[in-house]
Amino acid sequence: MKKTLHPIKITVNGIESTHAVEPRLLLSDFLRQDMELTGTHVGCEHGVCGACTVLLDGEAVRSCLTFAVQIDGHQITTVEGLGSNPDELHPLQQAFWDAHGLQCGFCTAGILMTIIPFLEANPHPSEEKIREALSGNLCRCTGYQNIVDAVKLAAERGVGQPNPDD
Amino acid sequence: MKPAAFEYIVPDSLEQALSILQEHGEEAKILAGGQSLVPAMNFRMLQPTLLVDLNKLEELDHIRRNEAGDLLVGAMTRHRRLEFDNLVAQYAPLLHESIPSIAHPQIRNRGTLGGSLVHADPAAELPVIALAVDAQIKVQSIGGERTIPSVEFFQGMFTTDINPDEILVEVAIPESSARTGWAFKEIARRAGDYAMMGIAVRITLDEDGVCEKACLVYLNAGDGPMEAVEAAKILEGQPRDDQAFEAAAEKASQDEIDPLGNMHANVDFQRHLANVLTLRALDLAFQRADVDRGENL
Ligand SMILES: Cc1cc2nc3c(=O)[nH]c(=O)nc-3n(C[C@H](O)[C@H](O)[C@H](O)COP(=O)(O)OP(=O)(O)OC[C@H]3O[C@@H](n4cnc5c(N)ncnc54)[C@H](O)[C@@H]3O)c2cc1C
Ligand code: FES
Ligand code: FES
């Protein structure tokens, strides 16, 4: 089949750019290969593991179940859009650091991108709610306990509450 | 794990989408939320040559009531919107109660009502709810539209009464009569997983608390949403009564459903779960109907 490229204009982590993509290119591969944003991980490519979770117009979605061509005109936030370097972690990342909420880190980007909108919608979540929010993200290392603790710590520190500077 | 190449069109209007389908027939596939279609394409179980993306059709994303009191829900309405919508909570409480059980929030942010009904996974929640609330399913083609009752729409494993040139456009949920109670229950190994067994129940009582009409529908219990008609007959004509509940649960779980068994639950265990869930769901549905009856006395 001949390759038809489609032009797309997108905003990733606040920066607008234009690209030409093949329809079959998954958003996950577009981010990793075309944008060189390899913080978004790919575990299963059928929606089960959650490693590829990114924000689409502020909502957590699976980037492996969305085609890049569909993102034309939309905004994407990846883990690179949180803290930009080890000295400037986002408060949610800092909480994961402090509570040892990761081991190998493969699942972490997807979990952070899941928890950002979750805490915005539920700034004071119960442990049960936290576990439910994490149910779509697999972690093969931690046994989840420290991830739950990290989310609790982040909530205690006010992540998700409206920023007075905004 | 990468999809095969395909052509992609994102129509601006329903009419344009319908004429593309008319022209391309079975080669074309509709892309809604993509949460079932894209995994199947990534596995190359499906290799459509053309995807028609409905995501720009705002006319298919709506929730409103008509004059008859039906709740009208557009096919492209996402699960997440259904979960938090006040009209759904008020006029389709059974639907409202089932949504948090559908997959994870990230999937619900994309998945749509129309996609779930057309996909017709026997383990999915929405086909079961559609049957339990007697939803009327409207499909449209260039040639015109048809409205199909849910009992006729679902025709078995991943099979529905929709043609390749048709688009599911809207679902109408009739308003419940007074003294109606409902319950949705399922058991999954983990929040968001497809359930090992599940049930939707809707019952209507008369003014004395005797069951006039009952409807029990099971998920992951056969090759589609499985309605237990005989169990419903056991309940009709009876007041709230443990013995009637037990007889209905036994009938439905042993004779009427036909679970296939899977890695997480064998057939006996699925029948056991169906029995337990039936008792719990009936108890709650009758309680709710009684509350409604009290308010209307
Ligand atoms: C990890 C994971 C877990 C899940 N768990 C559950 C669960 O527990 N319960 C559950 O019910 N579902 C579950 N799902 C599926 C999810 O709910 C999907 O949203 C749903 O099955 C399909 O909806 P969609 O909008 O994504 O449809 P799509 O994937 O876009 O389409 C599905 C099919 O329907 C056709 N189609 C879509 N819309 C229309 C239309 N308007 N008219 C005609 N044809 C149409 C498509 O061509 C395709 O064949 C899960 C999915 C994943 C990835
Ligand atoms: S890679 Fe997308 S959910 Fe696993
Ligand atoms: S830290 Fe290794 S998978 Fe979660």
XYZ file of C-alpha atoms and ligand atoms in Angstrom:
524
model
C 0.000 0.000 0.000
C 1.307 3.441 -0.806
C 2.276 5.530 2.158
C 0.106 8.613 2.620
C 1.504 11.112 5.077
C -0.874 13.353 6.994
C 0.173 16.752 8.301
C -0.455 17.308 12.020
C 0.023 20.319 14.235
C 0.375 19.474 17.898
C 1.454 20.932 21.204
C 3.678 18.647 23.274
C 4.683 19.843 26.738
C 3.680 23.368 25.800
C 5.645 23.542 22.539
C 3.810 23.593 19.227
C 5.205 21.770 16.211
C 4.113 20.345 12.869
C 4.828 16.876 11.491
C 3.879 14.537 8.683
C 2.803 11.100 9.926
C 1.684 7.803 8.523
C -1.797 6.931 9.867
C -0.611 3.697 11.456
C 1.972 5.438 13.643
C 0.944 5.005 17.290
C 1.123 8.081 19.489
C 3.536 6.168 21.767
C 5.975 5.542 18.895
C 5.532 9.075 17.593
C 6.516 10.497 20.992
C 9.471 8.157 21.431
C 10.832 8.144 17.879
C 9.765 11.351 16.141
C 9.808 13.593 19.225
C 12.664 11.710 20.953
C 10.723 11.825 24.212
C 11.662 8.386 25.498
C 10.266 8.957 28.992
C 6.969 7.498 27.755
C 7.471 3.719 27.978
C 5.899 0.941 25.970
C 5.135 -2.306 27.756
C 2.291 -4.196 26.105
C 0.796 -2.156 23.245
C -2.701 -3.348 24.006
C -3.797 -1.024 26.751
C -3.159 -3.272 29.731
C 0.080 -2.161 31.410
C -0.330 1.631 31.579
C 3.382 2.353 30.980
C 2.522 4.521 27.953
C -0.005 6.765 29.755
C 0.196 10.444 28.727
C -2.153 13.407 29.089
C -4.318 14.255 26.075
C -5.845 17.694 26.644
C -5.227 17.110 30.349
C -6.776 13.635 30.575
C -4.826 10.401 31.098
C -4.969 8.127 28.043
C -3.071 5.163 26.611
C -0.709 6.480 23.934
C -0.432 2.932 22.503
C -4.171 2.932 21.677
C -4.225 6.299 19.920
C -2.820 7.128 16.495
C -0.567 10.175 16.210
C -2.696 11.399 13.293
C -5.657 11.738 15.681
C -3.780 14.237 17.840
C -3.869 16.987 15.203
C -4.885 20.183 16.998
C -4.549 18.695 20.489
C -2.215 19.021 23.472
C -0.064 16.249 24.885
C 1.820 16.217 28.165
C 4.463 13.553 28.764
C 6.587 12.883 31.827
C 9.202 15.241 30.349
C 6.627 18.009 30.866
C 6.797 17.556 34.658
C 10.204 18.247 36.269
C 12.813 19.012 33.649
C 15.927 17.782 35.495
C 16.920 16.026 38.747
C 17.270 19.327 40.585
C 13.832 20.520 39.608
C 11.491 17.600 40.197
C 7.773 18.153 40.031
C 6.312 17.843 43.563
C 4.704 14.519 42.556
C 8.080 13.206 41.365
C 9.684 14.473 44.593
C 7.096 12.534 46.608
C 7.913 9.360 44.620
C 11.604 9.968 45.280
C 11.076 10.571 49.013
C 8.726 7.607 49.537
C 10.760 5.214 47.327
C 7.782 4.855 45.016
C 9.854 3.172 42.305
C 12.536 0.565 41.786
C 13.432 0.002 38.111
C 11.271 2.957 37.057
C 9.768 1.326 33.973
C 6.201 1.906 35.171
C 6.851 5.280 36.793
C 6.186 7.692 33.929
C 2.789 6.106 33.276
C 1.935 6.177 36.961
C 2.883 9.842 37.332
C 0.782 10.788 34.311
C -2.140 8.806 35.757
C -1.875 10.421 39.180
C -1.578 14.059 38.025
C -5.226 14.340 36.835
C -6.349 11.969 39.607
C -5.070 14.296 42.357
C -6.479 17.328 40.561
C -9.919 15.688 40.684
C -9.389 14.158 44.175
C -6.970 16.308 46.208
C -7.688 14.335 49.424
C -8.076 10.724 48.277
C -8.644 7.706 50.519
C -6.228 4.772 50.220
C -8.992 2.801 48.503
C -9.427 5.532 45.877
C -5.665 5.663 45.334
C -5.499 1.910 44.758
C -8.413 2.108 42.346
C -6.710 4.948 40.460
C -3.562 2.818 40.165
C -5.445 -0.286 39.000
C -4.660 0.425 35.341
C -0.892 0.587 35.842
C 1.206 -2.524 36.318
C 4.389 -2.455 38.392
C 6.501 -5.606 38.485
C 8.942 -4.361 41.152
C 7.511 -2.492 44.093
C 4.487 -4.485 45.201
C 2.656 -1.126 44.993
C 2.906 -0.290 48.714
C 5.469 2.481 48.277
C 3.633 3.794 45.220
C 0.486 4.164 47.316
C 2.576 5.837 50.049
C 4.102 8.215 47.509
C 0.671 9.272 46.260
C -0.481 9.816 49.862
C 2.614 11.907 50.557
C 2.018 13.972 47.422
C -1.603 14.567 48.460
C -0.477 15.630 51.944
C 1.899 18.094 50.320
C -0.960 19.612 48.355
C -0.182 18.265 44.868
C -3.428 18.586 42.928
C -4.698 21.544 44.930
C -5.014 24.717 42.905
C -1.694 26.536 42.735
C -2.036 29.993 44.386
C 0.369 31.397 41.759
C -1.807 30.306 38.836
C 2.788 -5.325 17.719
C 2.359 -2.569 15.159
C -0.777 -2.145 13.073
C -0.652 -2.838 9.345
C -0.817 0.193 7.066
C -4.214 1.754 6.388
C -5.732 4.897 4.935
C -7.312 7.347 7.354
C -10.205 9.771 6.985
C -11.682 11.987 9.677
C -15.052 13.256 8.430
C -16.508 16.576 9.609
C -20.113 15.475 9.322
C -22.173 12.348 9.830
C -23.330 12.574 6.237
C -19.750 12.524 4.958
C -18.944 9.561 7.210
C -21.978 7.650 5.904
C -21.126 8.260 2.259
C -17.542 7.059 2.821
C -18.899 3.856 4.370
C -21.351 3.449 1.527
C -18.513 3.721 -0.968
C -15.978 1.494 0.768
C -18.182 -1.182 2.348
C -16.431 -3.878 4.380
C -12.911 -2.575 3.753
C -13.625 0.425 5.972
C -13.750 0.275 9.742
C -15.139 2.885 12.082
C -12.727 4.249 14.690
C -14.484 5.438 17.861
C -12.518 5.351 21.146
C -10.122 2.811 19.680
C -9.900 0.938 22.977
C -10.965 -2.378 21.442
C -10.173 -1.767 17.777
C -6.576 -0.561 18.186
C -5.452 -3.513 20.363
C -6.926 -5.846 17.713
C -5.031 -3.927 15.004
C -1.806 -3.924 17.035
C -2.098 -7.724 17.270
C -2.946 -7.748 13.537
C -6.092 -9.692 14.262
C -7.722 -6.926 12.218
C -6.152 -5.230 9.206
C -8.713 -2.761 7.853
C -7.565 -0.825 4.795
C -9.454 2.337 5.728
C -10.268 3.847 9.116
C -13.113 6.344 9.356
C -12.512 8.315 12.542
C -15.748 9.576 14.171
C -13.956 11.648 16.820
C -14.754 14.994 15.189
C -18.516 14.348 15.037
C -19.696 16.392 17.997
C -23.299 15.716 16.949
C -22.766 12.117 18.178
C -21.561 13.213 21.626
C -24.639 14.230 23.596
C -26.851 13.328 26.544
C -30.373 14.777 26.612
C -34.022 13.860 27.219
C -36.821 13.873 24.680
C -40.461 14.751 25.312
C -41.407 11.137 25.963
C -38.907 11.097 28.837
C -36.370 8.848 27.097
C -32.737 9.546 27.805
C -30.940 9.950 24.461
C -27.227 9.241 24.447
C -25.049 9.829 21.374
C -22.850 6.965 20.192
C -19.591 8.907 20.653
C -20.338 9.747 24.297
C -17.347 8.538 26.257
C -17.639 6.284 29.317
C -16.038 9.025 31.425
C -18.786 11.500 30.550
C -21.494 8.934 31.341
C -19.836 8.318 34.712
C -20.234 11.907 35.899
C -23.361 13.071 34.078
C -26.311 14.115 36.254
C -29.010 13.161 33.736
C -27.555 9.652 33.521
C -27.427 9.364 37.313
C -31.052 10.484 37.593
C -32.721 8.825 34.618
C -30.506 5.818 33.960
C -29.249 4.844 37.426
C -28.445 1.283 36.381
C -26.170 2.581 33.623
C -24.632 5.037 36.084
C -23.930 2.273 38.594
C -22.135 0.095 36.040
C -19.692 2.615 34.558
C -16.950 2.521 37.229
C -16.653 -1.221 36.544
C -15.708 -0.625 32.898
C -11.936 -0.802 32.534
C -9.620 1.803 34.064
C -10.048 5.597 34.067
C -7.512 5.946 31.221
C -9.628 3.621 29.046
C -12.898 5.273 30.101
C -11.474 8.629 28.991
C -11.528 7.333 25.384
C -13.977 4.415 25.120
C -17.464 5.222 23.818
C -20.965 3.870 24.327
C -21.408 3.119 20.610
C -18.044 1.358 20.370
C -18.784 -0.866 23.317
C -22.236 -1.860 22.013
C -21.033 -2.611 18.473
C -17.973 -4.488 19.767
C -20.431 -6.686 21.761
C -17.902 -8.416 23.984
C -19.879 -10.918 26.112
C -17.816 -9.795 29.127
C -18.603 -6.098 28.616
C -20.937 -4.181 30.895
C -22.785 -1.925 28.464
C -24.508 -4.565 26.293
C -25.867 -6.125 29.503
C -27.123 -2.769 30.727
C -28.659 -2.019 27.314
C -30.655 -5.228 27.505
C -31.698 -4.684 31.128
C -32.996 -1.157 30.458
C -34.551 -2.128 27.110
C -32.431 0.416 25.242
C -33.443 1.200 21.660
C -30.474 1.392 19.333
C -30.589 3.780 16.396
C -28.356 3.089 13.392
C -28.104 5.180 10.264
C -26.906 4.686 6.686
C -27.160 6.777 3.537
C -30.410 4.916 2.863
C -32.073 5.950 6.129
C -32.253 4.930 9.780
C -33.422 1.908 11.781
C -34.205 1.582 15.465
C -33.397 -1.826 16.880
C -34.465 -3.082 20.331
C -31.468 -4.361 22.334
C -32.809 -7.929 22.425
C -32.520 -8.055 18.653
C -29.353 -6.002 18.327
C -27.037 -8.461 20.098
C -26.608 -11.614 18.042
C -23.805 -13.495 19.777
C -20.073 -13.300 20.362
C -18.824 -9.954 18.954
C -21.819 -9.936 16.602
C -24.615 -7.381 16.246
C -27.359 -6.464 13.826
C -25.425 -3.635 12.165
C -24.331 -3.526 8.514
C -20.939 -2.295 7.277
C -22.532 0.830 5.772
C -24.312 1.765 9.010
C -23.238 3.861 11.973
C -24.722 3.477 15.434
C -25.764 7.050 16.135
C -27.827 7.102 19.309
C -29.191 4.988 22.140
C -32.580 5.740 23.709
C -33.180 4.583 27.268
C -36.883 4.625 28.210
C -37.833 6.246 31.500
C -38.455 3.738 34.304
C -41.969 3.285 35.583
C -42.666 4.072 39.243
C -41.599 1.550 41.923
C -38.678 0.290 39.876
C -35.522 -0.935 41.569
C -32.196 -1.809 39.987
C -28.776 -3.185 40.838
C -25.538 -3.919 39.032
C -23.017 -6.288 40.631
C -19.889 -7.915 39.308
C -16.792 -9.658 40.580
C -13.437 -8.954 38.958
C -10.017 -9.906 40.244
C -8.975 -6.278 40.233
C -10.790 -2.963 39.696
C -11.121 -2.363 35.954
C -10.493 -5.922 34.770
C -13.111 -7.738 32.749
C -15.317 -9.390 35.380
C -15.464 -13.148 36.032
C -19.236 -12.768 36.353
C -21.683 -9.897 36.575
C -25.413 -9.193 36.686
C -27.784 -6.316 36.024
C -31.230 -6.547 37.594
C -34.293 -4.381 37.143
C -37.590 -5.059 38.860
C -40.878 -3.201 39.085
C -43.254 -3.675 42.045
C -46.974 -3.005 42.236
C -48.420 -0.807 44.958
C -48.526 -3.716 47.402
C -44.883 -4.601 46.843
C -45.513 -7.595 44.577
C -43.095 -7.954 41.671
C -44.806 -7.100 38.388
C -41.833 -7.328 36.102
C -38.313 -8.611 36.504
C -35.312 -8.622 34.197
C -31.983 -10.326 34.971
C -29.053 -10.108 32.534
C -25.593 -11.632 33.019
C -22.176 -10.777 31.626
C -19.397 -13.216 30.821
C -22.067 -15.886 31.052
C -22.357 -17.065 27.443
C -21.858 -15.847 23.899
C -23.469 -12.456 24.541
C -25.427 -10.644 27.232
C -27.450 -13.516 28.776
C -31.000 -12.811 29.902
C -32.529 -15.238 32.399
C -36.172 -15.262 31.372
C -37.293 -18.218 33.513
C -35.705 -16.768 36.642
C -37.622 -13.548 35.987
C -40.881 -15.535 35.781
C -40.156 -17.079 39.209
C -39.955 -13.594 40.704
C -42.995 -12.116 38.952
C -46.082 -12.349 41.148
C -43.959 -12.685 44.300
C -43.304 -10.149 47.056
C -39.794 -9.653 48.403
C -39.054 -13.160 49.582
C -35.809 -15.020 50.236
C -37.155 -18.314 48.927
C -38.188 -16.772 45.631
C -34.775 -15.092 45.386
C -33.026 -18.419 45.980
C -35.175 -20.228 43.432
C -34.525 -17.526 40.831
C -30.785 -17.489 41.529
C -30.640 -21.287 41.244
C -32.599 -21.306 37.985
C -30.531 -18.572 36.367
C -27.114 -19.778 37.507
C -27.640 -23.505 36.859
C -29.959 -23.640 33.843
C -30.144 -20.371 31.991
C -26.638 -18.992 31.700
C -23.978 -20.815 29.714
C -20.596 -19.562 30.959
C -17.537 -20.651 29.012
C -14.980 -20.707 31.833
C -11.576 -19.073 31.518
C -8.122 -18.870 33.053
C -9.413 -17.108 36.171
C -12.701 -18.894 36.797
C -13.921 -22.308 35.670
C -17.545 -22.909 34.751
C -18.590 -24.168 38.208
C -17.064 -21.170 39.899
C -18.742 -18.815 37.406
C -22.110 -20.443 38.165
C -21.427 -20.094 41.880
C -20.618 -16.405 41.427
C -23.787 -15.917 39.363
C -25.831 -17.442 42.169
C -24.312 -15.248 44.884
C -24.471 -12.080 42.765
C -28.117 -12.735 41.885
C -29.074 -12.884 45.561
C -27.179 -9.690 46.347
C -28.526 -7.832 43.319
C -32.146 -8.871 43.935
C -31.947 -7.833 47.561
C -30.677 -4.376 46.629
C -33.063 -3.925 43.694
C -36.115 -4.808 45.836
C -34.939 -2.467 48.589
C -34.610 0.357 46.088
C -38.011 -0.356 44.592
C -39.511 -0.347 48.086
C -37.994 3.055 48.795
C -39.460 4.298 45.521
C -42.819 2.717 46.477
C -42.744 4.438 49.898
C -42.181 7.766 48.224
C -45.048 7.220 45.837
C -47.654 5.857 48.272
C -7.129 -2.754 29.191
C -8.567 -2.680 28.773
C -9.549 -3.092 29.643
C -10.889 -3.041 29.282
N -11.811 -3.451 30.186
C -13.122 -3.390 29.856
C -14.131 -3.805 30.786
O -13.844 -4.211 31.914
N -15.427 -3.753 30.378
C -15.778 -3.305 29.132
O -16.953 -3.278 28.822
N -14.855 -2.893 28.249
C -13.544 -2.921 28.582
N -12.611 -2.494 27.669
C -13.073 -2.036 26.326
C -13.493 -0.568 26.345
O -14.620 -0.398 27.165
C -13.828 -0.032 24.949
O -14.101 1.301 25.138
C -15.027 -0.593 24.216
O -15.037 -1.958 24.143
C -15.023 -0.147 22.763
O -15.321 1.185 22.652
P -14.466 2.140 21.742
O -15.216 3.408 21.673
O -13.074 2.191 22.213
O -14.595 1.422 20.304
P -13.528 1.103 19.186
O -12.436 0.280 19.721
O -13.159 2.357 18.482
O -14.449 0.238 18.210
C -14.911 -1.054 18.552
C -15.691 -1.641 17.377
O -16.936 -0.977 17.198
C -17.027 -0.360 15.908
N -17.697 0.918 16.140
C -17.335 1.852 17.067
N -18.238 2.850 17.106
C -19.175 2.565 16.188
C -20.380 3.225 15.771
N -20.805 4.382 16.323
N -21.124 2.637 14.804
C -20.742 1.459 14.237
N -19.617 0.801 14.604
C -18.841 1.329 15.568
C -15.601 -0.263 15.426
O -15.535 -0.271 14.031
C -14.981 -1.503 16.039
O -15.286 -2.629 15.278
C -11.264 -2.547 27.997
C -10.282 -2.117 27.107
C -8.940 -2.183 27.477
C -7.900 -1.736 26.503
S 2.027 -0.007 26.302
Fe 0.185 1.108 26.346
S -0.865 0.203 27.990
Fe 0.897 -1.072 27.817
S 9.346 0.121 39.436
Fe 9.846 -1.493 38.093
S 7.931 -1.835 37.124
Fe 7.411 -0.429 38.628
